[in-house]
DNA sequence: TGAACATATGAACATTTATTCATATTTTAT
DNA sequence: ATAAAATATGAATAAATGTTCATATGTTCA
């Protein structure tokens, strides 16, 4: 079978029907951007460690820093991002702020991810 | 209850038992690094789009580039990374190389991720 | 009120990383 | 063998991002 070539978006292509089908069936750009955003948030060792620590139980910032051997500032900056992504929540007790996981989606994703990691 | 302060790793902390428990119960650094690695790989819009496209069906590099309106070079560079992460596999048909998903872990992770995205 | 402490945050710096451009490699077809 | 086409890749550039340092904010306690 001879590949037929068309020009789409200044790219040569071989199978235009597949291209059309792909474009039609793909999720919205919005959803995919959101998806990439979540994974980007989880794609950092420090944040993964923070989330795993919090999955064991709530911790205040300084304990989190101590447990993971990180500076208070580094932890605080990352918690800010995790908060914005609604992955963690917090409660204040005086001047101490306790952080915990916002829902169990993270735990689920971690389990799925570990399956891939540990089988590879 | 008065918080008792200890010094651990040059960090003040409030609840040393929690710190110990956290350290004890956390997954290995290796596993967590691997986990972060997977998520980092998925944490890029271009790669997410490529993987979603391939989840619909196998595609050659130039069709992938056309379908996503990307340069051949950009796609090829990303496929290299996805290949190294064992997220995609390929088969050669003459000078055309067809890529597809290596397993269905990606699809599972995408579904889980979209749940978080679409409810937030 | 003032001192000490827990946390948050802005700016600077260093590192990582995605894309582009040019070119190499490999295969097909004449 | 040569030309054309599909893919891969190295180097360079630009942008994003994580950490550190210094400092601000807010709370407790004397």
mmCIF file of C-alpha atoms (C1' of nucleotides) in Angstrom:
data_model
loop_
_atom_site.group_PDB
_atom_site.id
_atom_site.type_symbol
_atom_site.label_atom_id
_atom_site.label_comp_id
_atom_site.label_asym_id
_atom_site.label_seq_id
_atom_site.Cartn_x
_atom_site.Cartn_y
_atom_site.Cartn_z
ATOM 1 C CA UNK A 1 0.000 0.000 0.000
ATOM 2 C CA UNK A 2 1.319 3.346 -1.068
ATOM 3 C CA UNK A 3 1.245 6.061 1.595
ATOM 4 C CA UNK A 4 -0.626 9.068 0.278
ATOM 5 C CA UNK A 5 0.747 12.374 1.400
ATOM 6 C CA UNK A 6 -1.239 15.442 2.274
ATOM 7 C CA UNK A 7 -0.193 18.701 3.787
ATOM 8 C CA UNK A 8 -1.835 19.550 7.080
ATOM 9 C CA UNK A 9 -0.540 22.351 9.249
ATOM 10 C CA UNK A 10 2.605 22.471 7.157
ATOM 11 C CA UNK A 11 3.366 18.883 8.114
ATOM 12 C CA UNK A 12 3.459 16.021 5.684
ATOM 13 C CA UNK A 13 1.321 13.152 6.828
ATOM 14 C CA UNK A 14 0.621 9.645 5.772
ATOM 15 C CA UNK A 15 -2.809 8.706 7.009
ATOM 16 C CA UNK A 16 -5.192 11.684 7.027
ATOM 17 C CA UNK A 17 -8.166 9.670 8.244
ATOM 18 C CA UNK A 18 -6.299 8.721 11.384
ATOM 19 C CA UNK A 19 -5.371 12.325 11.897
ATOM 20 C CA UNK A 20 -8.982 13.418 11.631
ATOM 21 C CA UNK A 21 -10.159 10.664 13.920
ATOM 22 C CA UNK A 22 -7.477 11.504 16.449
ATOM 23 C CA UNK A 23 -8.417 15.175 16.468
ATOM 24 C CA UNK A 24 -12.083 14.321 16.792
ATOM 25 C CA UNK A 25 -11.734 11.819 19.600
ATOM 26 C CA UNK A 26 -9.249 13.635 21.774
ATOM 27 C CA UNK A 27 -10.330 15.286 25.014
ATOM 28 C CA UNK A 28 -10.620 19.047 25.123
ATOM 29 C CA UNK A 29 -7.479 21.093 25.281
ATOM 30 C CA UNK A 30 -8.708 22.431 28.620
ATOM 31 C CA UNK A 31 -9.006 18.982 30.149
ATOM 32 C CA UNK A 32 -5.637 17.921 28.848
ATOM 33 C CA UNK A 33 -4.031 21.070 30.167
ATOM 34 C CA UNK A 34 -5.633 20.426 33.541
ATOM 35 C CA UNK A 35 -4.409 16.859 33.447
ATOM 36 C CA UNK A 36 -0.869 17.926 32.654
ATOM 37 C CA UNK A 37 -1.151 20.467 35.463
ATOM 38 C CA UNK A 38 -2.011 17.852 38.059
ATOM 39 C CA UNK A 39 0.809 15.597 36.954
ATOM 40 C CA UNK A 40 3.246 18.482 36.895
ATOM 41 C CA UNK A 41 2.295 19.190 40.475
ATOM 42 C CA UNK A 42 2.995 15.558 41.378
ATOM 43 C CA UNK A 43 6.137 15.476 39.275
ATOM 44 C CA UNK A 44 8.534 16.778 41.879
ATOM 45 C CA UNK A 45 10.289 14.672 44.478
ATOM 46 C CA UNK A 46 9.875 17.197 47.261
ATOM 47 C CA UNK A 47 6.156 17.487 46.692
ATOM 48 C CA UNK A 48 5.754 13.734 46.418
ATOM 49 C CA UNK A 49 7.552 13.329 49.741
ATOM 50 C CA UNK A 50 5.384 15.979 51.353
ATOM 51 C CA UNK A 51 2.206 14.348 50.093
ATOM 52 C CA UNK A 52 3.297 10.907 51.185
ATOM 53 C CA UNK A 53 4.164 12.209 54.624
ATOM 54 C CA UNK A 54 0.747 13.831 54.902
ATOM 55 C CA UNK A 55 -0.936 10.636 53.738
ATOM 56 C CA UNK A 56 0.315 9.066 56.972
ATOM 57 C CA UNK A 57 -1.189 11.825 59.064
ATOM 58 C CA UNK A 58 -1.470 15.565 59.425
ATOM 59 C CA UNK A 59 1.704 17.501 60.208
ATOM 60 C CA UNK A 60 2.627 21.087 60.942
ATOM 61 C CA UNK A 61 5.101 22.867 58.723
ATOM 62 C CA UNK A 62 8.083 22.599 61.016
ATOM 63 C CA UNK A 63 7.549 18.886 61.664
ATOM 64 C CA UNK A 64 7.203 18.321 57.953
ATOM 65 C CA UNK A 65 10.473 20.138 57.398
ATOM 66 C CA UNK A 66 12.171 18.130 60.132
ATOM 67 C CA UNK A 67 10.809 14.788 58.948
ATOM 68 C CA UNK A 68 11.962 15.388 55.387
ATOM 69 C CA UNK A 69 15.157 17.282 56.244
ATOM 70 C CA UNK A 70 14.116 20.360 54.314
ATOM 71 C CA UNK A 71 14.159 24.027 55.195
ATOM 72 C CA UNK A 72 10.980 25.582 56.524
ATOM 73 C CA UNK A 73 10.966 27.956 53.591
ATOM 74 C CA UNK A 74 11.202 25.274 50.951
ATOM 75 C CA UNK A 75 8.354 23.346 52.551
ATOM 76 C CA UNK A 76 6.217 26.435 52.869
ATOM 77 C CA UNK A 77 6.712 27.374 49.230
ATOM 78 C CA UNK A 78 5.714 23.913 48.100
ATOM 79 C CA UNK A 79 2.716 23.807 50.406
ATOM 80 C CA UNK A 80 1.552 27.009 48.806
ATOM 81 C CA UNK A 81 1.526 25.323 45.416
ATOM 82 C CA UNK A 82 -0.139 22.188 46.747
ATOM 83 C CA UNK A 83 -2.770 24.342 48.423
ATOM 84 C CA UNK A 84 -3.476 26.192 45.182
ATOM 85 C CA UNK A 85 -3.864 22.844 43.428
ATOM 86 C CA UNK A 86 -6.314 21.782 46.160
ATOM 87 C CA UNK A 87 -4.197 18.787 46.997
ATOM 88 C CA UNK A 88 -3.725 19.742 50.639
ATOM 89 C CA UNK A 89 -5.801 21.588 53.182
ATOM 90 C CA UNK A 90 -4.832 23.106 56.519
ATOM 91 C CA UNK A 91 -6.147 24.042 59.910
ATOM 92 C CA UNK A 92 -4.681 26.587 62.276
ATOM 93 C CA UNK A 93 -4.023 25.890 65.919
ATOM 94 C CA UNK A 94 -2.626 29.078 67.376
ATOM 95 C CA UNK A 95 0.498 29.915 65.472
ATOM 96 C CA UNK A 96 0.888 26.329 64.299
ATOM 97 C CA UNK A 97 -0.582 25.315 60.948
ATOM 98 C CA UNK A 98 -1.416 21.671 60.401
ATOM 99 C CA UNK A 99 -1.563 20.368 56.841
ATOM 100 C CA UNK A 100 -3.289 17.259 55.559
ATOM 101 C CA UNK A 101 -4.401 15.761 52.246
ATOM 102 C CA UNK A 102 -7.454 17.434 50.767
ATOM 103 C CA UNK A 103 -8.939 14.253 49.324
ATOM 104 C CA UNK A 104 -7.906 10.697 48.538
ATOM 105 C CA UNK A 105 -7.376 11.186 44.825
ATOM 106 C CA UNK A 106 -3.706 11.681 45.526
ATOM 107 C CA UNK A 107 -3.454 8.388 47.360
ATOM 108 C CA UNK A 108 -5.189 6.638 44.484
ATOM 109 C CA UNK A 109 -2.875 8.210 41.937
ATOM 110 C CA UNK A 110 0.149 7.260 44.033
ATOM 111 C CA UNK A 111 -0.960 3.639 44.139
ATOM 112 C CA UNK A 112 -1.471 3.532 40.390
ATOM 113 C CA UNK A 113 1.855 5.233 39.811
ATOM 114 C CA UNK A 114 3.729 2.871 42.085
ATOM 115 C CA UNK A 115 2.380 -0.077 40.137
ATOM 116 C CA UNK A 116 4.029 1.245 37.024
ATOM 117 C CA UNK A 117 7.231 2.077 38.872
ATOM 118 C CA UNK A 118 7.584 -1.235 40.655
ATOM 119 C CA UNK A 119 6.810 -3.421 37.658
ATOM 120 C CA UNK A 120 9.035 -1.577 35.185
ATOM 121 C CA UNK B 1 -0.984 21.018 75.641
ATOM 122 C CA UNK B 2 2.384 22.679 75.422
ATOM 123 C CA UNK B 3 4.345 21.905 72.285
ATOM 124 C CA UNK B 4 7.713 20.439 73.219
ATOM 125 C CA UNK B 5 10.542 21.478 70.959
ATOM 126 C CA UNK B 6 13.437 19.358 69.839
ATOM 127 C CA UNK B 7 16.118 19.942 67.311
ATOM 128 C CA UNK B 8 16.186 17.510 64.410
ATOM 129 C CA UNK B 9 18.268 18.187 61.329
ATOM 130 C CA UNK B 10 18.709 21.782 62.437
ATOM 131 C CA UNK B 11 14.946 22.236 62.366
ATOM 132 C CA UNK B 12 12.810 22.998 65.381
ATOM 133 C CA UNK B 13 9.904 20.661 65.609
ATOM 134 C CA UNK B 14 6.838 20.269 67.714
ATOM 135 C CA UNK B 15 5.837 16.644 67.687
ATOM 136 C CA UNK B 16 8.863 14.330 67.509
ATOM 137 C CA UNK B 17 6.796 11.153 67.690
ATOM 138 C CA UNK B 18 4.951 12.114 64.541
ATOM 139 C CA UNK B 19 8.234 12.842 62.856
ATOM 140 C CA UNK B 20 9.587 9.434 63.757
ATOM 141 C CA UNK B 21 6.413 7.700 62.662
ATOM 142 C CA UNK B 22 6.390 9.609 59.394
ATOM 143 C CA UNK B 23 9.971 8.670 58.662
ATOM 144 C CA UNK B 24 9.315 5.062 59.542
ATOM 145 C CA UNK B 25 6.155 4.656 57.504
ATOM 146 C CA UNK B 26 7.186 6.457 54.342
ATOM 147 C CA UNK B 27 8.014 4.547 51.169
ATOM 148 C CA UNK B 28 11.613 4.204 50.125
ATOM 149 C CA UNK B 29 13.337 7.178 48.610
ATOM 150 C CA UNK B 30 13.822 5.096 45.478
ATOM 151 C CA UNK B 31 10.132 4.421 45.050
ATOM 152 C CA UNK B 32 9.219 8.021 45.686
ATOM 153 C CA UNK B 33 11.811 9.201 43.199
ATOM 154 C CA UNK B 34 10.413 6.781 40.651
ATOM 155 C CA UNK B 35 6.932 7.986 41.369
ATOM 156 C CA UNK B 36 7.931 11.609 40.917
ATOM 157 C CA UNK B 37 9.672 10.579 37.717
ATOM 158 C CA UNK B 38 6.531 9.089 36.214
ATOM 159 C CA UNK B 39 4.471 12.091 37.123
ATOM 160 C CA UNK B 40 7.088 14.447 35.782
ATOM 161 C CA UNK B 41 6.916 12.561 32.509
ATOM 162 C CA UNK B 42 3.136 13.011 32.465
ATOM 163 C CA UNK B 43 3.372 16.609 33.617
ATOM 164 C CA UNK B 44 3.829 18.210 30.231
ATOM 165 C CA UNK B 45 1.018 19.233 27.915
ATOM 166 C CA UNK B 46 2.771 18.075 24.772
ATOM 167 C CA UNK B 47 3.441 14.627 26.186
ATOM 168 C CA UNK B 48 -0.081 14.352 27.553
ATOM 169 C CA UNK B 49 -1.446 15.186 24.114
ATOM 170 C CA UNK B 50 0.831 12.661 22.469
ATOM 171 C CA UNK B 51 -0.202 9.937 24.897
ATOM 172 C CA UNK B 52 -3.878 10.732 24.527
ATOM 173 C CA UNK B 53 -3.565 10.633 20.769
ATOM 174 C CA UNK B 54 -1.868 7.251 20.969
ATOM 175 C CA UNK B 55 -4.537 5.970 23.335
ATOM 176 C CA UNK B 56 -6.965 6.318 20.434
ATOM 177 C CA UNK B 57 -4.758 4.294 18.145
ATOM 178 C CA UNK B 58 -1.217 3.906 16.892
ATOM 179 C CA UNK B 59 0.235 6.719 14.809
ATOM 180 C CA UNK B 60 3.417 7.378 12.930
ATOM 181 C CA UNK B 61 5.576 10.341 13.868
ATOM 182 C CA UNK B 62 4.513 12.599 11.038
ATOM 183 C CA UNK B 63 0.809 11.942 11.554
ATOM 184 C CA UNK B 64 1.251 12.612 15.237
ATOM 185 C CA UNK B 65 2.933 15.889 14.421
ATOM 186 C CA UNK B 66 0.174 16.818 11.987
ATOM 187 C CA UNK B 67 -2.645 15.843 14.326
ATOM 188 C CA UNK B 68 -1.203 17.902 17.164
ATOM 189 C CA UNK B 69 0.180 20.730 15.034
ATOM 190 C CA UNK B 70 3.713 20.221 16.271
ATOM 191 C CA UNK B 71 7.021 19.980 14.460
ATOM 192 C CA UNK B 72 8.365 16.550 13.653
ATOM 193 C CA UNK B 73 11.429 17.307 15.703
ATOM 194 C CA UNK B 74 9.517 18.272 18.813
ATOM 195 C CA UNK B 75 7.431 15.126 18.614
ATOM 196 C CA UNK B 76 10.443 12.944 18.031
ATOM 197 C CA UNK B 77 12.276 14.404 21.023
ATOM 198 C CA UNK B 78 9.301 13.783 23.270
ATOM 199 C CA UNK B 79 8.791 10.272 21.951
ATOM 200 C CA UNK B 80 12.367 9.560 22.885
ATOM 201 C CA UNK B 81 11.617 10.478 26.488
ATOM 202 C CA UNK B 82 8.366 8.514 26.524
ATOM 203 C CA UNK B 83 10.174 5.524 25.084
ATOM 204 C CA UNK B 84 12.842 5.700 27.788
ATOM 205 C CA UNK B 85 10.092 5.839 30.403
ATOM 206 C CA UNK B 86 8.527 2.745 28.809
ATOM 207 C CA UNK B 87 5.274 4.579 28.272
ATOM 208 C CA UNK B 88 5.225 4.042 24.512
ATOM 209 C CA UNK B 89 6.474 1.343 22.200
ATOM 210 C CA UNK B 90 7.022 1.378 18.445
ATOM 211 C CA UNK B 91 7.113 -0.810 15.395
ATOM 212 C CA UNK B 92 8.838 -0.050 12.136
ATOM 213 C CA UNK B 93 7.187 -0.405 8.760
ATOM 214 C CA UNK B 94 9.764 0.536 6.214
ATOM 215 C CA UNK B 95 10.861 4.057 6.925
ATOM 216 C CA UNK B 96 7.701 4.779 8.867
ATOM 217 C CA UNK B 97 7.703 4.258 12.637
ATOM 218 C CA UNK B 98 4.394 3.640 14.344
ATOM 219 C CA UNK B 99 4.077 4.457 18.011
ATOM 220 C CA UNK B 100 1.519 3.161 20.498
ATOM 221 C CA UNK B 101 1.014 2.996 24.254
ATOM 222 C CA UNK B 102 3.217 0.444 25.988
ATOM 223 C CA UNK B 103 0.626 -0.592 28.563
ATOM 224 C CA UNK B 104 -2.657 0.619 29.960
ATOM 225 C CA UNK B 105 -1.280 2.126 33.127
ATOM 226 C CA UNK B 106 -1.213 5.469 31.391
ATOM 227 C CA UNK B 107 -4.870 5.241 30.483
ATOM 228 C CA UNK B 108 -5.718 4.350 34.059
ATOM 229 C CA UNK B 109 -3.701 7.259 35.404
ATOM 230 C CA UNK B 110 -5.357 9.610 32.933
ATOM 231 C CA UNK B 111 -8.810 8.535 34.054
ATOM 232 C CA UNK B 112 -7.913 9.033 37.700
ATOM 233 C CA UNK B 113 -6.347 12.384 36.949
ATOM 234 C CA UNK B 114 -9.328 13.609 34.957
ATOM 235 C CA UNK B 115 -11.591 12.836 37.893
ATOM 236 C CA UNK B 116 -9.609 15.227 40.013
ATOM 237 C CA UNK B 117 -9.487 17.842 37.264
ATOM 238 C CA UNK B 118 -13.168 17.726 36.401
ATOM 239 C CA UNK B 119 -14.467 17.832 39.952
ATOM 240 C CA UNK B 120 -12.180 20.600 41.229
ATOM 241 C "C1'" DT C 1 3.795 46.249 75.026
ATOM 242 C "C1'" DG C 2 7.596 43.519 73.652
ATOM 243 C "C1'" DA C 3 9.989 39.206 72.767
ATOM 244 C "C1'" DA C 4 9.897 34.698 70.807
ATOM 245 C "C1'" DC C 5 8.169 31.608 67.614
ATOM 246 C "C1'" DA C 6 5.605 29.448 63.454
ATOM 247 C "C1'" DT C 7 4.628 30.401 59.007
ATOM 248 C "C1'" DA C 8 4.444 32.959 54.626
ATOM 249 C "C1'" DT C 9 6.482 35.360 50.927
ATOM 250 C "C1'" DG C 10 9.402 38.219 47.658
ATOM 251 C "C1'" DA C 11 13.668 38.436 45.126
ATOM 252 C "C1'" DA C 12 17.738 36.314 43.365
ATOM 253 C "C1'" DC C 13 20.123 32.471 41.639
ATOM 254 C "C1'" DA C 14 20.879 28.054 39.627
ATOM 255 C "C1'" DT C 15 19.099 24.213 37.311
ATOM 256 C "C1'" DT C 16 16.125 21.844 34.410
ATOM 257 C "C1'" DT C 17 13.744 21.393 30.316
ATOM 258 C "C1'" DA C 18 11.017 22.118 25.919
ATOM 259 C "C1'" DT C 19 11.526 23.823 21.387
ATOM 260 C "C1'" DT C 20 13.953 25.094 17.224
ATOM 261 C "C1'" DC C 21 17.352 24.636 13.683
ATOM 262 C "C1'" DA C 22 20.533 22.078 11.292
ATOM 263 C "C1'" DT C 23 21.988 17.754 10.147
ATOM 264 C "C1'" DA C 24 22.680 12.690 10.502
ATOM 265 C "C1'" DT C 25 20.635 8.082 9.708
ATOM 266 C "C1'" DT C 26 17.904 4.778 7.457
ATOM 267 C "C1'" DT C 27 14.861 3.082 3.974
ATOM 268 C "C1'" DT C 28 12.431 3.288 -0.484
ATOM 269 C "C1'" DA C 29 12.098 4.016 -5.303
ATOM 270 C "C1'" DT C 30 13.916 5.230 -9.702
ATOM 271 C "C1'" DA D 1 23.998 4.573 -7.091
ATOM 272 C "C1'" DT D 2 21.296 8.614 -6.319
ATOM 273 C "C1'" DA D 3 17.435 11.184 -4.778
ATOM 274 C "C1'" DA D 4 13.703 11.680 -1.775
ATOM 275 C "C1'" DA D 5 11.365 10.858 2.406
ATOM 276 C "C1'" DA D 6 10.650 9.566 7.549
ATOM 277 C "C1'" DT D 7 12.778 9.734 11.687
ATOM 278 C "C1'" DA D 8 16.404 10.712 15.122
ATOM 279 C "C1'" DT D 9 19.572 13.631 17.368
ATOM 280 C "C1'" DG D 10 23.047 17.291 18.880
ATOM 281 C "C1'" DA D 11 23.618 22.073 20.019
ATOM 282 C "C1'" DA D 12 21.718 26.411 21.189
ATOM 283 C "C1'" DT D 13 18.219 29.245 23.070
ATOM 284 C "C1'" DA D 14 14.489 30.558 25.903
ATOM 285 C "C1'" DA D 15 11.369 29.701 29.515
ATOM 286 C "C1'" DA D 16 9.939 27.485 33.719
ATOM 287 C "C1'" DT D 17 10.897 26.158 38.262
ATOM 288 C "C1'" DG D 18 12.951 24.829 42.953
ATOM 289 C "C1'" DT D 19 15.797 26.451 46.622
ATOM 290 C "C1'" DT D 20 17.932 29.881 49.448
ATOM 291 C "C1'" DC D 21 18.215 34.105 51.969
ATOM 292 C "C1'" DA D 22 16.171 37.823 54.048
ATOM 293 C "C1'" DT D 23 12.230 39.573 55.878
ATOM 294 C "C1'" DA D 24 7.244 40.231 56.693
ATOM 295 C "C1'" DT D 25 3.032 38.599 59.059
ATOM 296 C "C1'" DG D 26 0.506 36.870 62.756
ATOM 297 C "C1'" DT D 27 0.110 34.572 67.290
ATOM 298 C "C1'" DT D 28 1.369 33.487 72.091
ATOM 299 C "C1'" DC D 29 3.173 34.485 76.450
ATOM 300 C "C1'" DA D 30 5.448 37.116 79.978
#
